[in-house]
PDB file of C-alpha atoms and ligand atoms in Angstrom:
ATOM      1  CA  MET A 253      24.849 -27.177 139.680  1.00 86.00           C
ATOM      2  CA  ALA A 254      26.981 -26.483 136.631  1.00 93.00           C
ATOM      3  CA  ASP A 255      26.102 -23.595 134.326  1.00 97.00           C
ATOM      4  CA  LEU A 256      24.825 -25.247 131.161  1.00 98.00           C
ATOM      5  CA  GLY A 257      23.644 -22.001 129.568  1.00 98.00           C
ATOM      6  CA  THR A 258      25.020 -21.079 126.170  1.00 98.00           C
ATOM      7  CA  LYS A 259      24.698 -18.336 123.583  1.00 97.00           C
ATOM      8  CA  ILE A 260      24.444 -18.526 119.797  1.00 98.00           C
ATOM      9  CA  GLY A 261      24.339 -15.123 118.132  1.00 95.00           C
ATOM     10  CA  ILE A 262      21.754 -13.018 119.947  1.00 93.00           C
ATOM     11  CA  VAL A 263      19.928 -16.004 121.440  1.00 97.00           C
ATOM     12  CA  ASP A 264      20.530 -17.414 124.926  1.00 98.00           C
ATOM     13  CA  PHE A 265      19.807 -21.121 125.357  1.00 98.00           C
ATOM     14  CA  GLU A 266      19.197 -22.789 128.723  1.00 98.00           C
ATOM     15  CA  ASN A 267      21.434 -25.675 127.792  1.00 98.00           C
ATOM     16  CA  PRO A 268      23.551 -26.786 124.816  1.00 98.00           C
ATOM     17  CA  ILE A 269      21.619 -29.975 124.000  1.00 98.00           C
ATOM     18  CA  PHE A 270      19.627 -29.529 120.793  1.00 98.00           C
ATOM     19  CA  VAL A 271      18.009 -32.287 118.741  1.00 98.00           C
ATOM     20  CA  ALA A 272      19.109 -32.622 115.115  1.00 98.00           C
ATOM     21  CA  SER A 273      17.130 -32.076 111.946  1.00 98.00           C
ATOM     22  CA  GLY A 274      15.494 -35.195 110.549  1.00 98.00           C
ATOM     23  CA  THR A 275      15.380 -37.004 113.872  1.00 98.00           C
ATOM     24  CA  TYR A 276      12.600 -35.132 115.696  1.00 97.00           C
ATOM     25  CA  GLY A 277       9.897 -34.414 113.099  1.00 97.00           C
ATOM     26  CA  TYR A 278       8.655 -30.831 113.157  1.00 97.00           C
ATOM     27  CA  GLY A 279       9.128 -30.608 116.916  1.00 93.00           C
ATOM     28  CA  THR A 280       5.927 -31.449 118.717  1.00 92.00           C
ATOM     29  CA  GLU A 281       5.141 -35.007 117.465  1.00 93.00           C
ATOM     30  CA  VAL A 282       7.741 -36.436 119.835  1.00 92.00           C
ATOM     31  CA  SER A 283       6.005 -34.967 122.911  1.00 91.00           C
ATOM     32  CA  GLU A 284       4.134 -38.271 123.398  1.00 90.00           C
ATOM     33  CA  LEU A 285       7.424 -40.147 123.729  1.00 92.00           C
ATOM     34  CA  ALA A 286       9.664 -37.630 125.466  1.00 94.00           C
ATOM     35  CA  ASP A 287       9.619 -34.457 127.540  1.00 93.00           C
ATOM     36  CA  ILE A 288      10.510 -31.891 124.909  1.00 96.00           C
ATOM     37  CA  ASN A 289      10.276 -28.875 127.207  1.00 95.00           C
ATOM     38  CA  ASP A 290      13.750 -29.032 128.704  1.00 96.00           C
ATOM     39  CA  LEU A 291      15.769 -29.449 125.506  1.00 98.00           C
ATOM     40  CA  GLY A 292      18.083 -26.578 124.568  1.00 98.00           C
ATOM     41  CA  ALA A 293      16.377 -26.334 121.168  1.00 98.00           C
ATOM     42  CA  ILE A 294      14.623 -28.458 118.563  1.00 98.00           C
ATOM     43  CA  VAL A 295      15.753 -28.342 114.929  1.00 98.00           C
ATOM     44  CA  THR A 296      12.989 -29.359 112.519  1.00 98.00           C
ATOM     45  CA  LYS A 297      13.137 -31.709 109.554  1.00 98.00           C
ATOM     46  CA  SER A 298      14.219 -29.791 106.433  1.00 98.00           C
ATOM     47  CA  ILE A 299      11.325 -27.854 104.927  1.00 98.00           C
ATOM     48  CA  THR A 300      11.174 -27.346 101.154  1.00 97.00           C
ATOM     49  CA  ARG A 301       9.038 -25.049  99.005  1.00 98.00           C
ATOM     50  CA  TYR A 302       6.649 -27.872  98.024  1.00 98.00           C
ATOM     51  CA  PRO A 303       5.768 -31.165  99.775  1.00 98.00           C
ATOM     52  CA  ARG A 304       8.041 -34.101  98.940  1.00 97.00           C
ATOM     53  CA  GLU A 305       7.455 -37.860  99.215  1.00 98.00           C
ATOM     54  CA  GLY A 306      11.177 -38.506  99.463  1.00 96.00           C
ATOM     55  CA  ASN A 307      13.104 -41.424  97.962  1.00 97.00           C
ATOM     56  CA  PRO A 308      11.692 -44.944  97.458  1.00 97.00           C
ATOM     57  CA  PRO A 309      12.487 -47.584 100.114  1.00 98.00           C
ATOM     58  CA  PRO A 310      14.716 -49.046 101.338  1.00 98.00           C
ATOM     59  CA  ARG A 311      15.910 -45.687 102.603  1.00 98.00           C
ATOM     60  CA  ILE A 312      17.320 -46.521 106.050  1.00 98.00           C
ATOM     61  CA  VAL A 313      19.765 -49.256 107.007  1.00 98.00           C
ATOM     62  CA  GLU A 314      21.764 -49.923 110.163  1.00 98.00           C
ATOM     63  CA  THR A 315      25.555 -50.130 109.774  1.00 98.00           C
ATOM     64  CA  PRO A 316      28.307 -50.836 112.331  1.00 97.00           C
ATOM     65  CA  SER A 317      27.963 -48.109 115.012  1.00 98.00           C
ATOM     66  CA  GLY A 318      25.914 -46.095 112.561  1.00 98.00           C
ATOM     67  CA  MET A 319      22.970 -45.621 110.285  1.00 98.00           C
ATOM     68  CA  LEU A 320      22.713 -44.896 106.586  1.00 98.00           C
ATOM     69  CA  ASN A 321      19.739 -42.869 105.331  1.00 98.00           C
ATOM     70  CA  SER A 322      18.473 -41.725 101.985  1.00 97.00           C
ATOM     71  CA  ILE A 323      15.167 -40.150 102.992  1.00 97.00           C
ATOM     72  CA  GLY A 324      15.361 -37.692 100.116  1.00 96.00           C
ATOM     73  CA  LEU A 325      13.947 -34.675 101.937  1.00 96.00           C
ATOM     74  CA  ALA A 326      10.459 -36.068 102.605  1.00 97.00           C
ATOM     75  CA  ASN A 327       8.477 -33.224 104.184  1.00 98.00           C
ATOM     76  CA  ILE A 328       5.136 -31.403 104.125  1.00 98.00           C
ATOM     77  CA  GLY A 329       6.335 -28.252 102.332  1.00 98.00           C
ATOM     78  CA  VAL A 330       6.446 -24.712 103.657  1.00 98.00           C
ATOM     79  CA  GLU A 331       2.773 -23.807 103.219  1.00 98.00           C
ATOM     80  CA  ALA A 332       1.519 -26.748 105.312  1.00 98.00           C
ATOM     81  CA  TYR A 333       4.369 -26.150 107.760  1.00 98.00           C
ATOM     82  CA  ILE A 334       3.300 -22.544 108.334  1.00 98.00           C
ATOM     83  CA  GLU A 335      -0.362 -23.498 108.603  1.00 98.00           C
ATOM     84  CA  THR A 336      -0.181 -26.596 110.789  1.00 98.00           C
ATOM     85  CA  MET A 337       3.119 -26.613 112.683  1.00 98.00           C
ATOM     86  CA  ILE A 338       4.012 -23.020 113.498  1.00 98.00           C
ATOM     87  CA  PRO A 339       0.814 -22.441 115.567  1.00 97.00           C
ATOM     88  CA  LEU A 340       1.740 -25.436 117.772  1.00 96.00           C
ATOM     89  CA  TYR A 341       4.946 -23.684 118.819  1.00 97.00           C
ATOM     90  CA  GLU A 342       2.939 -21.043 120.740  1.00 95.00           C
ATOM     91  CA  GLU A 343       2.508 -23.609 123.544  1.00 92.00           C
ATOM     92  CA  LEU A 344       6.156 -24.615 123.565  1.00 95.00           C
ATOM     93  CA  LYS A 345       8.853 -23.031 125.685  1.00 94.00           C
ATOM     94  CA  THR A 346      11.662 -24.837 123.842  1.00 97.00           C
ATOM     95  CA  PRO A 347      13.163 -22.709 121.053  1.00 98.00           C
ATOM     96  CA  ILE A 348      12.433 -24.031 117.558  1.00 98.00           C
ATOM     97  CA  ILE A 349      15.006 -23.755 114.791  1.00 98.00           C
ATOM     98  CA  MET A 350      13.447 -24.295 111.368  1.00 98.00           C
ATOM     99  CA  ASN A 351      15.673 -26.183 108.930  1.00 98.00           C
ATOM    100  CA  ILE A 352      15.277 -25.046 105.316  1.00 98.00           C
ATOM    101  CA  ALA A 353      16.376 -26.816 102.118  1.00 97.00           C
ATOM    102  CA  GLY A 354      16.100 -25.588  98.547  1.00 96.00           C
ATOM    103  CA  SER A 355      17.169 -26.505  95.061  1.00 93.00           C
ATOM    104  CA  THR A 356      17.963 -22.944  93.964  1.00 94.00           C
ATOM    105  CA  GLU A 357      19.002 -19.769  95.741  1.00 95.00           C
ATOM    106  CA  ALA A 358      15.611 -18.239  94.903  1.00 97.00           C
ATOM    107  CA  GLU A 359      13.832 -21.189  96.489  1.00 97.00           C
ATOM    108  CA  TYR A 360      15.731 -20.925  99.793  1.00 97.00           C
ATOM    109  CA  CYS A 361      14.882 -17.203  99.843  1.00 98.00           C
ATOM    110  CA  GLU A 362      11.215 -17.769  99.054  1.00 98.00           C
ATOM    111  CA  ILE A 363      10.810 -20.303 101.864  1.00 98.00           C
ATOM    112  CA  LEU A 364      12.464 -17.989 104.357  1.00 98.00           C
ATOM    113  CA  GLU A 365      10.446 -14.973 103.202  1.00 98.00           C
ATOM    114  CA  MET A 366       7.170 -16.902 103.415  1.00 98.00           C
ATOM    115  CA  THR A 367       8.000 -17.984 106.946  1.00 98.00           C
ATOM    116  CA  GLU A 368       9.082 -14.493 107.982  1.00 98.00           C
ATOM    117  CA  SER A 369       5.804 -13.052 106.749  1.00 98.00           C
ATOM    118  CA  ALA A 370       3.823 -15.444 108.975  1.00 97.00           C
ATOM    119  CA  SER A 371       3.542 -14.695 112.660  1.00 94.00           C
ATOM    120  CA  SER A 372       5.758 -17.106 114.581  1.00 94.00           C
ATOM    121  CA  ASN A 373       7.974 -17.523 117.621  1.00 96.00           C
ATOM    122  CA  ILE A 374      10.658 -19.445 115.694  1.00 98.00           C
ATOM    123  CA  ALA A 375      14.084 -18.695 117.193  1.00 98.00           C
ATOM    124  CA  GLY A 376      15.961 -19.002 113.923  1.00 98.00           C
ATOM    125  CA  TYR A 377      16.803 -20.909 110.779  1.00 98.00           C
ATOM    126  CA  GLU A 378      19.274 -23.649 110.030  1.00 98.00           C
ATOM    127  CA  ILE A 379      20.017 -23.637 106.303  1.00 98.00           C
ATOM    128  CA  ASN A 380      20.679 -27.070 104.882  1.00 97.00           C
ATOM    129  CA  ILE A 381      23.404 -26.730 102.269  1.00 96.00           C
ATOM    130  CA  SER A 382      24.612 -30.245 102.896  1.00 91.00           C
ATOM    131  CA  CYS A 383      21.928 -32.869 102.113  1.00 88.00           C
ATOM    132  CA  PRO A 384      23.703 -35.773 100.416  1.00 84.00           C
ATOM    133  CA  ASN A 385      20.517 -37.419  99.110  1.00 84.00           C
ATOM    134  CA  VAL A 386      18.967 -35.164  96.472  1.00 82.00           C
ATOM    135  CA  LYS A 387      19.988 -34.540  92.870  1.00 71.00           C
ATOM    136  CA  ALA A 388      19.378 -30.773  92.675  1.00 66.00           C
ATOM    137  CA  GLY A 389      20.543 -28.227  95.242  1.00 61.00           C
ATOM    138  CA  GLY A 390      21.351 -29.325  98.771  1.00 71.00           C
ATOM    139  CA  MET A 391      24.988 -30.232  98.868  1.00 80.00           C
ATOM    140  CA  GLU A 392      25.707 -28.353  95.619  1.00 84.00           C
ATOM    141  CA  PHE A 393      25.792 -25.146  97.717  1.00 91.00           C
ATOM    142  CA  GLY A 394      27.735 -26.537 100.646  1.00 92.00           C
ATOM    143  CA  VAL A 395      30.678 -27.685  98.554  1.00 94.00           C
ATOM    144  CA  ASP A 396      31.254 -24.298  96.895  1.00 95.00           C
ATOM    145  CA  CYS A 397      32.598 -21.231  98.758  1.00 97.00           C
ATOM    146  CA  ASP A 398      31.128 -18.643  96.375  1.00 97.00           C
ATOM    147  CA  LEU A 399      27.654 -20.221  96.326  1.00 96.00           C
ATOM    148  CA  THR A 400      27.718 -20.535 100.118  1.00 97.00           C
ATOM    149  CA  GLU A 401      28.688 -16.904 100.652  1.00 98.00           C
ATOM    150  CA  GLN A 402      26.165 -15.623  98.122  1.00 97.00           C
ATOM    151  CA  LEU A 403      23.276 -17.692  99.503  1.00 97.00           C
ATOM    152  CA  THR A 404      24.125 -16.717 103.071  1.00 98.00           C
ATOM    153  CA  SER A 405      24.260 -13.024 102.288  1.00 98.00           C
ATOM    154  CA  ARG A 406      20.917 -13.131 100.428  1.00 98.00           C
ATOM    155  CA  LEU A 407      19.253 -14.923 103.346  1.00 98.00           C
ATOM    156  CA  ARG A 408      20.914 -12.561 105.840  1.00 98.00           C
ATOM    157  CA  LYS A 409      19.090  -9.638 104.259  1.00 98.00           C
ATOM    158  CA  LEU A 410      15.741 -11.367 104.778  1.00 98.00           C
ATOM    159  CA  THR A 411      15.836 -12.067 108.518  1.00 98.00           C
ATOM    160  CA  GLU A 412      17.111 -10.767 111.814  1.00 98.00           C
ATOM    161  CA  ARG A 413      16.503 -14.144 113.432  1.00 98.00           C
ATOM    162  CA  LEU A 414      19.340 -16.567 114.071  1.00 98.00           C
ATOM    163  CA  LEU A 415      20.872 -17.692 110.759  1.00 98.00           C
ATOM    164  CA  ILE A 416      22.812 -20.948 110.975  1.00 98.00           C
ATOM    165  CA  MET A 417      24.442 -22.589 107.937  1.00 98.00           C
ATOM    166  CA  LYS A 418      24.735 -26.401 108.171  1.00 98.00           C
ATOM    167  CA  LEU A 419      28.007 -27.653 106.711  1.00 98.00           C
ATOM    168  CA  SER A 420      28.847 -30.844 104.868  1.00 97.00           C
ATOM    169  CA  PRO A 421      31.783 -33.078 105.769  1.00 97.00           C
ATOM    170  CA  ASN A 422      31.867 -34.229 102.124  1.00 95.00           C
ATOM    171  CA  VAL A 423      34.287 -31.481 101.092  1.00 96.00           C
ATOM    172  CA  THR A 424      38.035 -31.023 100.762  1.00 96.00           C
ATOM    173  CA  ASP A 425      38.203 -27.985 103.037  1.00 98.00           C
ATOM    174  CA  ILE A 426      35.293 -27.518 105.459  1.00 98.00           C
ATOM    175  CA  ALA A 427      37.001 -24.498 107.064  1.00 98.00           C
ATOM    176  CA  ALA A 428      36.914 -22.607 103.742  1.00 98.00           C
ATOM    177  CA  ILE A 429      33.148 -23.189 103.457  1.00 98.00           C
ATOM    178  CA  GLY A 430      32.742 -22.024 107.069  1.00 98.00           C
ATOM    179  CA  ILE A 431      34.689 -18.834 106.320  1.00 98.00           C
ATOM    180  CA  ALA A 432      32.466 -18.206 103.265  1.00 98.00           C
ATOM    181  CA  ALA A 433      29.303 -18.542 105.366  1.00 98.00           C
ATOM    182  CA  GLU A 434      30.749 -16.239 108.030  1.00 98.00           C
ATOM    183  CA  ARG A 435      31.588 -13.677 105.344  1.00 98.00           C
ATOM    184  CA  GLY A 436      28.006 -13.925 104.072  1.00 98.00           C
ATOM    185  CA  GLY A 437      26.732 -12.935 107.510  1.00 98.00           C
ATOM    186  CA  ALA A 438      25.817 -16.219 109.218  1.00 98.00           C
ATOM    187  CA  ASP A 439      25.365 -15.997 112.988  1.00 98.00           C
ATOM    188  CA  ALA A 440      26.580 -19.552 113.492  1.00 98.00           C
ATOM    189  CA  LEU A 441      27.539 -22.778 111.731  1.00 98.00           C
ATOM    190  CA  SER A 442      26.416 -26.311 112.430  1.00 98.00           C
ATOM    191  CA  ALA A 443      28.663 -29.234 111.531  1.00 98.00           C
ATOM    192  CA  ILE A 444      28.380 -31.908 110.366  1.00 98.00           C
ATOM    193  CA  ASN A 445      25.667 -33.326 108.119  1.00 98.00           C
ATOM    194  CA  THR A 446      26.008 -36.994 107.178  1.00 98.00           C
ATOM    195  CA  LEU A 447      28.892 -38.601 105.284  1.00 97.00           C
ATOM    196  CA  VAL A 448      28.190 -40.228 101.925  1.00 97.00           C
ATOM    197  CA  GLY A 449      28.192 -44.009 102.396  1.00 97.00           C
ATOM    198  CA  MET A 450      27.029 -47.306 100.920  1.00 98.00           C
ATOM    199  CA  SER A 451      25.891 -50.712 102.176  1.00 98.00           C
ATOM    200  CA  ILE A 452      25.440 -53.904 100.123  1.00 98.00           C
ATOM    201  CA  ASP A 453      23.582 -57.164 100.799  1.00 98.00           C
ATOM    202  CA  THR A 454      26.052 -59.773  99.552  1.00 98.00           C
ATOM    203  CA  THR A 455      23.456 -62.579  99.508  1.00 98.00           C
ATOM    204  CA  ASN A 456      21.546 -60.987  96.619  1.00 98.00           C
ATOM    205  CA  LYS A 457      24.162 -58.408  95.552  1.00 98.00           C
ATOM    206  CA  GLU A 458      21.620 -55.614  96.055  1.00 98.00           C
ATOM    207  CA  SER A 459      22.260 -52.232  97.574  1.00 98.00           C
ATOM    208  CA  ASN A 460      20.660 -51.829 100.995  1.00 98.00           C
ATOM    209  CA  ILE A 461      19.679 -48.287  99.955  1.00 98.00           C
ATOM    210  CA  HIS A 462      17.399 -47.854  96.927  1.00 97.00           C
ATOM    211  CA  PHE A 463      19.573 -45.381  95.035  1.00 95.00           C
ATOM    212  CA  GLY A 464      22.876 -46.847  96.247  1.00 97.00           C
ATOM    213  CA  PHE A 465      24.245 -43.980  98.319  1.00 96.00           C
ATOM    214  CA  GLY A 466      23.069 -42.657 101.667  1.00 97.00           C
ATOM    215  CA  GLY A 467      24.189 -40.405 104.499  1.00 97.00           C
ATOM    216  CA  LEU A 468      26.092 -42.058 107.346  1.00 98.00           C
ATOM    217  CA  SER A 469      25.384 -40.888 110.916  1.00 98.00           C
ATOM    218  CA  GLY A 470      25.792 -42.216 114.471  1.00 98.00           C
ATOM    219  CA  PRO A 471      28.803 -42.958 116.696  1.00 98.00           C
ATOM    220  CA  ALA A 472      30.808 -44.140 113.661  1.00 98.00           C
ATOM    221  CA  ILE A 473      31.162 -40.514 112.514  1.00 98.00           C
ATOM    222  CA  LYS A 474      31.939 -38.826 115.851  1.00 98.00           C
ATOM    223  CA  PRO A 475      35.714 -38.542 115.240  1.00 98.00           C
ATOM    224  CA  VAL A 476      35.001 -36.964 111.827  1.00 98.00           C
ATOM    225  CA  GLY A 477      32.528 -34.521 113.377  1.00 98.00           C
ATOM    226  CA  LEU A 478      35.006 -33.521 116.079  1.00 99.00           C
ATOM    227  CA  ALA A 479      37.776 -32.930 113.542  1.00 98.00           C
ATOM    228  CA  CYS A 480      35.473 -30.848 111.325  1.00 98.00           C
ATOM    229  CA  VAL A 481      34.297 -28.735 114.276  1.00 99.00           C
ATOM    230  CA  HIS A 482      37.854 -28.099 115.395  1.00 98.00           C
ATOM    231  CA  LYS A 483      39.041 -27.171 111.886  1.00 98.00           C
ATOM    232  CA  VAL A 484      36.181 -24.688 111.498  1.00 98.00           C
ATOM    233  CA  TYR A 485      36.709 -23.377 115.064  1.00 98.00           C
ATOM    234  CA  GLN A 486      40.295 -22.500 114.195  1.00 98.00           C
ATOM    235  CA  ALA A 487      39.117 -20.584 111.102  1.00 98.00           C
ATOM    236  CA  VAL A 488      36.061 -18.530 112.131  1.00 99.00           C
ATOM    237  CA  ASP A 489      34.892 -16.270 114.969  1.00 98.00           C
ATOM    238  CA  ILE A 490      31.181 -17.192 114.980  1.00 98.00           C
ATOM    239  CA  PRO A 491      29.761 -19.917 117.269  1.00 98.00           C
ATOM    240  CA  LEU A 492      29.571 -23.545 116.177  1.00 99.00           C
ATOM    241  CA  ILE A 493      27.031 -26.268 116.822  1.00 99.00           C
ATOM    242  CA  GLY A 494      28.601 -29.742 116.848  1.00 99.00           C
ATOM    243  CA  ILE A 495      26.782 -32.718 115.332  1.00 98.00           C
ATOM    244  CA  GLY A 496      27.761 -36.323 114.758  1.00 98.00           C
ATOM    245  CA  GLY A 497      27.473 -39.457 116.859  1.00 98.00           C
ATOM    246  CA  ILE A 498      26.567 -37.914 120.214  1.00 99.00           C
ATOM    247  CA  THR A 499      25.062 -40.409 122.668  1.00 98.00           C
ATOM    248  CA  CYS A 500      26.235 -39.229 126.118  1.00 98.00           C
ATOM    249  CA  ALA A 501      27.513 -36.255 128.136  1.00 98.00           C
ATOM    250  CA  ASN A 502      31.151 -37.111 127.520  1.00 98.00           C
ATOM    251  CA  ASP A 503      30.532 -36.861 123.764  1.00 98.00           C
ATOM    252  CA  VAL A 504      29.045 -33.392 124.337  1.00 98.00           C
ATOM    253  CA  LEU A 505      32.093 -32.350 126.330  1.00 98.00           C
ATOM    254  CA  GLU A 506      34.386 -33.531 123.537  1.00 98.00           C
ATOM    255  CA  TYR A 507      32.492 -31.368 121.022  1.00 99.00           C
ATOM    256  CA  VAL A 508      32.569 -28.350 123.357  1.00 98.00           C
ATOM    257  CA  LEU A 509      36.321 -28.734 123.921  1.00 98.00           C
ATOM    258  CA  ALA A 510      36.764 -29.011 120.134  1.00 99.00           C
ATOM    259  CA  GLY A 511      34.996 -25.662 119.712  1.00 98.00           C
ATOM    260  CA  ALA A 512      31.212 -26.135 119.829  1.00 99.00           C
ATOM    261  CA  ALA A 513      28.970 -23.773 121.804  1.00 98.00           C
ATOM    262  CA  ALA A 514      26.114 -26.279 121.530  1.00 99.00           C
ATOM    263  CA  VAL A 515      25.485 -29.716 120.040  1.00 99.00           C
ATOM    264  CA  GLN A 516      22.737 -31.579 118.254  1.00 99.00           C
ATOM    265  CA  VAL A 517      21.817 -35.142 119.172  1.00 98.00           C
ATOM    266  CA  GLY A 518      20.587 -37.006 116.085  1.00 98.00           C
ATOM    267  CA  THR A 519      20.695 -40.737 115.449  1.00 98.00           C
ATOM    268  CA  ALA A 520      20.556 -41.573 119.193  1.00 98.00           C
ATOM    269  CA  ASN A 521      16.970 -40.221 119.227  1.00 98.00           C
ATOM    270  CA  TYR A 522      15.858 -43.228 117.181  1.00 96.00           C
ATOM    271  CA  ARG A 523      16.831 -45.546 120.025  1.00 96.00           C
ATOM    272  CA  ASP A 524      15.512 -43.269 122.790  1.00 97.00           C
ATOM    273  CA  PRO A 525      13.646 -40.060 121.915  1.00 97.00           C
ATOM    274  CA  ASP A 526      14.242 -38.874 125.497  1.00 97.00           C
ATOM    275  CA  VAL A 527      18.034 -39.310 125.325  1.00 98.00           C
ATOM    276  CA  GLY A 528      18.510 -35.520 125.110  1.00 98.00           C
ATOM    277  CA  ASN A 529      17.061 -35.085 128.596  1.00 98.00           C
ATOM    278  CA  SER A 530      19.220 -37.893 130.013  1.00 98.00           C
ATOM    279  CA  ILE A 531      22.277 -36.196 128.499  1.00 98.00           C
ATOM    280  CA  ILE A 532      21.367 -32.816 130.061  1.00 98.00           C
ATOM    281  CA  ILE A 533      21.232 -34.411 133.538  1.00 98.00           C
ATOM    282  CA  GLU A 534      24.408 -36.406 132.900  1.00 98.00           C
ATOM    283  CA  LEU A 535      26.243 -33.304 131.612  1.00 98.00           C
ATOM    284  CA  ASP A 536      25.381 -31.336 134.734  1.00 98.00           C
ATOM    285  CA  THR A 537      26.822 -34.132 136.904  1.00 98.00           C
ATOM    286  CA  LEU A 538      29.913 -34.519 134.702  1.00 98.00           C
ATOM    287  CA  LEU A 539      30.807 -30.816 134.825  1.00 98.00           C
ATOM    288  CA  ASP A 540      30.207 -30.672 138.592  1.00 97.00           C
ATOM    289  CA  LYS A 541      32.280 -33.783 139.260  1.00 97.00           C
ATOM    290  CA  ASN A 542      35.207 -32.284 137.343  1.00 96.00           C
ATOM    291  CA  ASN A 543      34.750 -28.744 138.717  1.00 96.00           C
ATOM    292  CA  MET A 544      34.411 -27.517 135.167  1.00 96.00           C
ATOM    293  CA  GLY A 545      31.979 -24.693 135.932  1.00 94.00           C
ATOM    294  CA  SER A 546      30.299 -23.517 132.771  1.00 97.00           C
ATOM    295  CA  ILE A 547      29.925 -24.611 129.159  1.00 98.00           C
ATOM    296  CA  LEU A 548      30.904 -21.153 127.900  1.00 98.00           C
ATOM    297  CA  ASN A 549      34.313 -21.411 129.629  1.00 97.00           C
ATOM    298  CA  LEU A 550      35.083 -24.765 128.016  1.00 98.00           C
ATOM    299  CA  ILE A 551      34.490 -23.942 124.349  1.00 98.00           C
ATOM    300  CA  GLY A 552      37.545 -24.754 122.232  1.00 98.00           C
ATOM    301  CA  LYS A 553      39.726 -25.552 125.269  1.00 98.00           C
ATOM    302  CA  VAL A 554      41.149 -28.786 123.861  1.00 98.00           C
ATOM    303  CA  GLN A 555      44.902 -28.925 124.438  1.00 98.00           C
ATOM    304  CA  LEU A 556      47.001 -29.917 121.458  1.00 97.00           C
ATOM    305  CA  GLY A 557      50.628 -30.965 121.533  1.00 97.00           C
ATOM    306  CA  SER A 558      53.112 -28.389 120.255  1.00 89.00           C
TER     307      SER A 558
HETATM  308  O1  RRO B1098      16.319 -36.198 103.818  1.00 67.91           O
HETATM  309  C1  RRO B1098      17.461 -36.695 103.723  1.00 67.91           C
HETATM  310  O2  RRO B1098      17.712 -37.671 103.001  1.00 67.91           O
HETATM  311  C2  RRO B1098      18.606 -36.125 104.453  1.00 67.91           C
HETATM  312  C3  RRO B1098      18.839 -34.777 104.603  1.00 67.91           C
HETATM  313 BR1  RRO B1098      17.656 -33.478 104.027  1.00 67.91          BR
HETATM  314  C4  RRO B1098      20.046 -34.329 105.203  1.00 67.91           C
HETATM  315  O3  RRO B1098      20.340 -33.130 105.342  1.00 67.91           O
HETATM  316  N1  RRO B1098      20.907 -35.271 105.646  1.00 67.91           N
HETATM  317  C5  RRO B1098      20.658 -36.584 105.507  1.00 67.91           C
HETATM  318  O4  RRO B1098      21.491 -37.402 105.924  1.00 67.91           O
HETATM  319  N2  RRO B1098      19.506 -37.007 104.924  1.00 67.91           N
END
């Protein structure tokens, strides 16, 4: 058997296959459709200070090899999350990473502080500074080095748990944003969130997404995700979590070779919520077949021409 174990900051994970924010609810709902106990980790839907209905429909549309969403941060809000979801994690062996989104620096801090003051076994936080579908906050932070560094360092002071900043591909220089988050004290970076996209129904000339723009995910964005991960890998010393278009073990291996210590499977969960488990088994076989040994020895080992 290959060694699938990996390490992000101070946390050891049994395997590098996590499920991505927005594709797995708050963690436990999916247990009726899939075995959630063997996943490397589960990242929750973004939690905001107050409950949100999200954007009006249509807010999801399929595109070639991809999916466009404009959910608009629909979620139950941090109070209900602490009351109803966190207690369910006591029964779960899979590490939970809570994804947090805010519209101001103070709001991100308040959500994290409220969660820290509740008793929980959450492994860490993924901070969403890259949501393309809301007017205030979200991506505003993730496109600005100073705001990213400042937000990260304020959050760093509030928790000793894993602090992961989730980066946007919708920037000129993703490596510079990664460096800013590292300087602010992040333990790790996840990349990428979705790419801004559009889809139009030519029969009635209407946008297939209510507000026009959405976030593109799925296999269509895998090459972009790989390039972003490798650019950030070359620029920082903290671990990376690769996201974007992963559907099979070979995709995982590509992300690891590009520089990721773990990955998040997202859009593929909509087709098969148990795909993460299939990928874990497939990854074990793939590494064994190629005598590749361990995930940790493969991180960033892509060979580039000189
Ligand atoms: O809820 C959303 O519309 C959403 C979020 Br928070 C995000 O981070 N990325 C995305 O594609 N959609």
